[in-house]
Amino acid sequence: MKKCALLFTALLSLLLLPSAHAAGTKEKESTYDRVMRTETIRCAYVSWPPYFYQDYDNGGKQTGIVYDLMNAIGELLDLKIEWTEEVGWGNIGEGFATGRYDMACALMWPDAPKFKNFMLTIPVYYSALYPWVRADDTRFDGNLALLNSPDIKFSVIDGAMSYNLARSAFPQAETIGVPPMAQNAEWIMNITTGKADVMITDYDEIRNFLEQNPGKLRQVKDVPPVKIYPMVLGVPKNEPMMHQMINNALRFSIDNGLMEELKEKYGTHYMLPKKNYTMETP
């Protein structure tokens, strides 16, 4: 009888284990559900004109293409936009894993790490990336192939697209990196000080430096773009509902002319995405 009682107790314990485990395991809240619950999108941002910066001529007010774009999306979705954490180009998605923010609210060029580690939105602009050199350097005019040499140094941001693009497009060349949280001046100064020979970027990304430092840099002449890149935002991986919501809001904004308005407001050279319709004259 005693043996039967012990056997019954053991079997009962085994039966209760799954339910006890289930009771102690709480399903992780998705990013989409958290955004719906709090009515807030927490943005990671990169301080880099013309995307997001402080306008010190206007009392340090936050401004920029991404600032205006995300606030327009927030208004469209009836959600608050919170600028939660400043990140660098080389570590832009790290906070997704720990849930520190809900979106990478920065216009970025996709590369392998971004494709692998988070979901990317539809393009809001397209950008032509060219090599830039010191103003007196004409070595590469008319011949991009000359950049692919062991004695040529590319200025890059460690872990960022600039590094990955230089390595893939010009694998024989050397790279000189600055930290992921570096500002654009550090990246560019590698060229002007002679530490590196060339950098790959678009005009808008370094326009602020060019305006403040005329005659320091020049675009390599008579060569095609190294790449044409879409400019996208980032959402955590495995978040299809969040991804679709943001894409829907972006598509609505594109179709209704927001990207033209922002391009004109900030005087950029970005190429516009196509709208999903063609106007017909009655």
Coordinates of C-alpha atoms in Angstrom, one line a residue:
M1 CA 0.0 0.0 0.0
K2 CA 2.8 2.3 0.9
K3 CA 4.6 1.5 -2.4
C4 CA 1.4 2.4 -4.3
A5 CA 1.1 5.7 -2.5
L6 CA 4.7 6.6 -3.3
L7 CA 4.2 5.6 -7.0
F8 CA 1.0 7.7 -7.2
T9 CA 2.8 10.7 -5.7
A10 CA 5.6 10.4 -8.2
L11 CA 3.3 10.2 -11.1
L12 CA 1.3 13.2 -9.9
S13 CA 4.5 15.2 -9.6
L14 CA 5.4 14.4 -13.2
L15 CA 2.0 15.4 -14.5
L16 CA 2.2 18.7 -12.7
L17 CA 5.6 19.6 -14.0
P18 CA 4.5 20.9 -17.5
S19 CA 1.7 23.1 -16.0
A20 CA 4.1 24.5 -13.4
H21 CA 6.6 25.3 -16.1
A22 CA 4.0 26.9 -18.2
A23 CA 2.8 29.0 -15.3
G24 CA 6.3 30.2 -14.7
T25 CA 7.0 31.0 -18.4
K26 CA 5.5 34.3 -19.6
E27 CA 5.2 34.8 -23.4
K28 CA 7.5 37.6 -24.5
E29 CA 5.6 40.7 -25.7
S30 CA 6.2 41.5 -29.3
T31 CA 7.4 44.9 -30.4
Y32 CA 4.1 45.5 -32.2
D33 CA 2.1 44.7 -29.1
R34 CA 4.2 46.9 -26.9
V35 CA 3.8 49.8 -29.3
M36 CA 0.0 49.3 -29.4
R37 CA -0.1 49.0 -25.6
T38 CA 2.0 52.2 -24.9
E39 CA 0.9 54.0 -28.1
T40 CA 4.6 55.0 -28.5
I41 CA 7.4 54.1 -31.0
R42 CA 10.8 54.3 -29.3
C43 CA 13.3 55.4 -31.9
A44 CA 17.1 54.8 -32.0
Y45 CA 18.6 57.7 -34.0
V46 CA 22.0 58.7 -35.4
S47 CA 23.0 62.4 -35.0
W48 CA 24.1 63.1 -38.5
P49 CA 22.9 66.0 -40.8
P50 CA 20.7 66.0 -42.7
Y51 CA 19.0 63.0 -41.1
F52 CA 18.7 64.0 -37.5
Y53 CA 20.5 66.9 -35.8
Q54 CA 20.1 69.9 -33.5
D55 CA 19.5 73.2 -35.1
Y56 CA 21.6 75.6 -32.9
D57 CA 20.4 78.6 -35.0
N58 CA 16.9 77.7 -33.6
G59 CA 17.6 77.1 -29.9
G60 CA 19.0 73.6 -30.4
K61 CA 15.7 72.3 -31.7
Q62 CA 15.7 68.7 -33.1
T63 CA 15.3 68.6 -36.8
G64 CA 16.2 66.7 -39.9
I65 CA 14.6 64.5 -42.6
V66 CA 14.2 61.5 -40.3
Y67 CA 12.8 63.6 -37.5
D68 CA 10.1 65.1 -39.8
L69 CA 9.4 61.7 -41.4
M70 CA 8.9 59.8 -38.2
N71 CA 6.8 62.5 -36.7
A72 CA 4.6 62.4 -39.8
I73 CA 4.4 58.6 -39.4
G74 CA 3.5 59.0 -35.8
E75 CA 0.7 61.4 -36.7
L76 CA -0.6 59.1 -39.4
L77 CA -0.6 56.1 -37.0
D78 CA -1.8 58.1 -34.0
L79 CA 1.3 57.1 -32.1
K80 CA 3.8 59.1 -30.1
I81 CA 7.4 59.2 -31.4
E82 CA 10.0 59.0 -28.6
W83 CA 13.7 59.6 -29.4
T84 CA 15.0 57.1 -27.0
E85 CA 18.7 56.4 -27.7
E86 CA 21.5 57.8 -29.9
V87 CA 23.4 55.1 -31.7
G88 CA 26.2 54.9 -34.3
W89 CA 26.3 53.6 -37.8
G90 CA 28.3 50.6 -36.7
N91 CA 26.0 49.5 -33.8
I92 CA 22.7 50.7 -35.1
G93 CA 20.7 47.5 -34.4
E94 CA 22.3 46.3 -31.1
G95 CA 19.5 47.6 -28.9
F96 CA 16.9 45.4 -30.8
A97 CA 18.2 42.3 -29.0
T98 CA 17.6 43.9 -25.5
G99 CA 14.4 45.7 -26.4
R100 CA 15.8 49.2 -25.8
Y101 CA 14.0 50.6 -28.8
D102 CA 11.4 49.6 -31.4
M103 CA 12.9 51.1 -34.6
A104 CA 16.1 52.2 -36.0
C105 CA 14.9 55.6 -37.1
A106 CA 17.8 56.5 -39.4
L107 CA 18.0 56.5 -43.2
M108 CA 20.6 53.9 -43.8
W109 CA 22.1 51.9 -46.7
P110 CA 21.5 48.1 -46.3
D111 CA 24.4 45.7 -46.2
A112 CA 24.8 42.1 -45.1
P113 CA 24.7 42.6 -41.3
K114 CA 21.5 44.6 -41.7
F115 CA 19.9 42.1 -44.0
K116 CA 20.8 39.3 -41.5
N117 CA 19.9 41.0 -38.2
F118 CA 16.8 43.1 -38.7
M119 CA 13.9 43.8 -41.0
L120 CA 14.3 46.7 -43.5
T121 CA 11.5 48.9 -44.7
I122 CA 10.6 49.9 -48.2
P123 CA 13.0 52.5 -49.7
V124 CA 12.1 56.2 -48.9
Y125 CA 14.9 57.5 -51.2
Y126 CA 17.8 56.3 -53.3
S127 CA 21.3 57.5 -53.1
A128 CA 24.3 57.4 -55.5
L129 CA 27.6 56.7 -53.7
Y130 CA 30.8 58.0 -55.2
P131 CA 34.4 58.1 -54.1
W132 CA 35.6 61.3 -52.5
V133 CA 39.2 62.4 -52.2
R134 CA 41.4 65.4 -51.2
A135 CA 40.8 68.4 -53.4
D136 CA 44.2 68.1 -55.0
D137 CA 44.1 64.4 -55.7
T138 CA 43.3 63.5 -59.3
R139 CA 44.8 60.0 -59.4
F140 CA 41.5 58.1 -59.8
D141 CA 39.7 60.4 -62.2
G142 CA 38.2 58.3 -65.0
N143 CA 39.2 54.9 -63.6
L144 CA 37.7 53.4 -60.5
A145 CA 39.8 50.3 -60.9
L146 CA 42.8 52.2 -59.6
L147 CA 41.2 52.3 -56.2
N148 CA 41.5 48.5 -55.9
S149 CA 45.2 48.5 -54.8
P150 CA 47.0 47.5 -51.6
D151 CA 48.6 51.0 -51.3
I152 CA 45.2 52.7 -51.3
K153 CA 43.5 53.4 -47.9
F154 CA 39.8 53.8 -47.5
S155 CA 38.3 55.8 -44.6
V156 CA 35.5 53.8 -43.0
I157 CA 33.4 53.5 -39.9
D158 CA 34.0 50.2 -38.2
G159 CA 31.1 47.8 -38.6
A160 CA 29.2 50.2 -40.8
M161 CA 28.2 50.0 -44.4
S162 CA 31.2 52.2 -45.4
Y163 CA 33.5 49.4 -44.2
N164 CA 31.5 46.6 -45.9
L165 CA 31.2 48.4 -49.2
A166 CA 34.9 49.2 -49.3
R167 CA 35.8 45.6 -48.6
S168 CA 33.4 44.2 -51.2
A169 CA 34.0 46.7 -54.0
F170 CA 37.7 47.2 -53.5
P171 CA 39.0 44.1 -51.7
Q172 CA 42.7 44.7 -52.4
A173 CA 42.6 48.1 -50.7
E174 CA 43.3 48.8 -47.0
T175 CA 40.7 50.3 -44.6
I176 CA 41.3 52.9 -41.9
G177 CA 38.5 52.8 -39.4
V178 CA 36.9 55.2 -36.9
P179 CA 34.7 53.9 -34.0
P180 CA 31.0 53.0 -34.6
M181 CA 29.9 56.1 -32.6
A182 CA 32.1 58.5 -34.5
Q183 CA 30.7 61.7 -36.0
N184 CA 31.1 62.4 -39.7
A185 CA 34.0 64.9 -39.0
E186 CA 36.2 62.1 -37.7
W187 CA 35.5 59.9 -40.7
I188 CA 36.2 62.7 -43.1
M189 CA 39.3 64.0 -41.4
N190 CA 41.0 60.7 -42.2
I191 CA 41.0 62.0 -45.8
T192 CA 41.9 65.7 -45.2
T193 CA 44.8 64.8 -42.8
G194 CA 46.2 62.2 -45.2
K195 CA 45.6 59.1 -43.0
A196 CA 43.4 57.7 -45.8
D197 CA 43.1 58.4 -49.5
V198 CA 39.4 57.9 -50.3
M199 CA 35.9 57.5 -48.8
I200 CA 32.7 56.3 -50.4
T201 CA 29.6 58.3 -49.7
D202 CA 27.0 60.6 -51.3
Y203 CA 27.0 64.3 -51.4
D204 CA 24.2 64.8 -48.9
E205 CA 26.0 62.8 -46.2
I206 CA 29.0 65.1 -46.2
R207 CA 27.3 68.3 -47.4
N208 CA 27.6 70.0 -44.0
F209 CA 31.4 69.4 -44.0
L210 CA 31.8 70.6 -47.6
E211 CA 29.9 73.8 -46.8
Q212 CA 32.0 74.5 -43.7
N213 CA 35.3 73.5 -45.3
P214 CA 35.3 74.6 -48.9
G215 CA 38.1 73.3 -51.1
K216 CA 39.0 70.4 -48.9
L217 CA 37.3 67.5 -50.7
R218 CA 36.3 66.6 -54.2
Q219 CA 34.3 63.9 -55.9
V220 CA 36.3 61.6 -58.2
K221 CA 35.5 62.8 -61.7
D222 CA 34.3 60.9 -64.8
V223 CA 33.4 57.7 -63.0
P224 CA 30.0 56.0 -62.4
P225 CA 28.7 55.6 -58.9
V226 CA 30.3 52.7 -56.9
K227 CA 26.7 51.7 -55.9
I228 CA 23.1 53.0 -56.0
Y229 CA 21.6 52.2 -52.6
P230 CA 18.1 52.4 -51.2
M231 CA 17.7 54.4 -48.0
V232 CA 15.7 52.4 -45.5
L233 CA 14.6 52.3 -41.8
G234 CA 15.1 49.3 -39.5
V235 CA 12.6 47.1 -37.5
P236 CA 13.5 44.2 -35.2
K237 CA 13.7 40.8 -36.9
N238 CA 10.7 38.5 -36.5
E239 CA 8.3 41.4 -36.2
P240 CA 6.2 41.1 -39.3
M241 CA 3.2 43.1 -38.0
M242 CA 5.4 46.1 -36.9
H243 CA 7.2 45.8 -40.3
Q244 CA 4.0 45.9 -42.3
M245 CA 2.5 48.8 -40.3
I246 CA 5.6 51.0 -40.9
N247 CA 5.7 50.0 -44.6
N248 CA 2.1 50.9 -45.0
A249 CA 2.6 54.3 -43.4
L250 CA 5.7 54.9 -45.6
R251 CA 3.9 53.9 -48.7
F252 CA 1.0 56.3 -47.9
S253 CA 3.5 59.0 -47.2
I254 CA 5.4 58.4 -50.5
D255 CA 2.2 58.3 -52.5
N256 CA 1.1 61.6 -51.0
G257 CA 4.2 63.5 -51.7
L258 CA 5.9 63.7 -48.3
M259 CA 9.3 62.6 -49.6
E260 CA 9.3 65.4 -52.3
E261 CA 8.4 67.9 -49.6
L262 CA 11.3 66.8 -47.3
K263 CA 13.7 66.7 -50.2
E264 CA 12.9 70.3 -51.1
K265 CA 12.9 71.4 -47.4
Y266 CA 16.4 70.1 -46.8
G267 CA 17.8 70.7 -50.2
T268 CA 19.0 67.1 -50.7
H269 CA 20.1 65.3 -53.9
Y270 CA 18.4 62.0 -53.1
M271 CA 16.5 60.2 -55.9
L272 CA 12.8 59.7 -55.2
P273 CA 11.0 56.3 -55.0
K274 CA 8.2 55.7 -57.5
K275 CA 4.6 56.3 -56.4
N276 CA 2.1 53.5 -56.8
Y277 CA -0.1 55.4 -59.2
T278 CA -0.1 57.7 -62.2
M279 CA -2.3 60.8 -62.3
E280 CA -4.7 61.0 -65.2
T281 CA -5.9 64.3 -66.6
P282 CA -9.7 64.3 -66.7

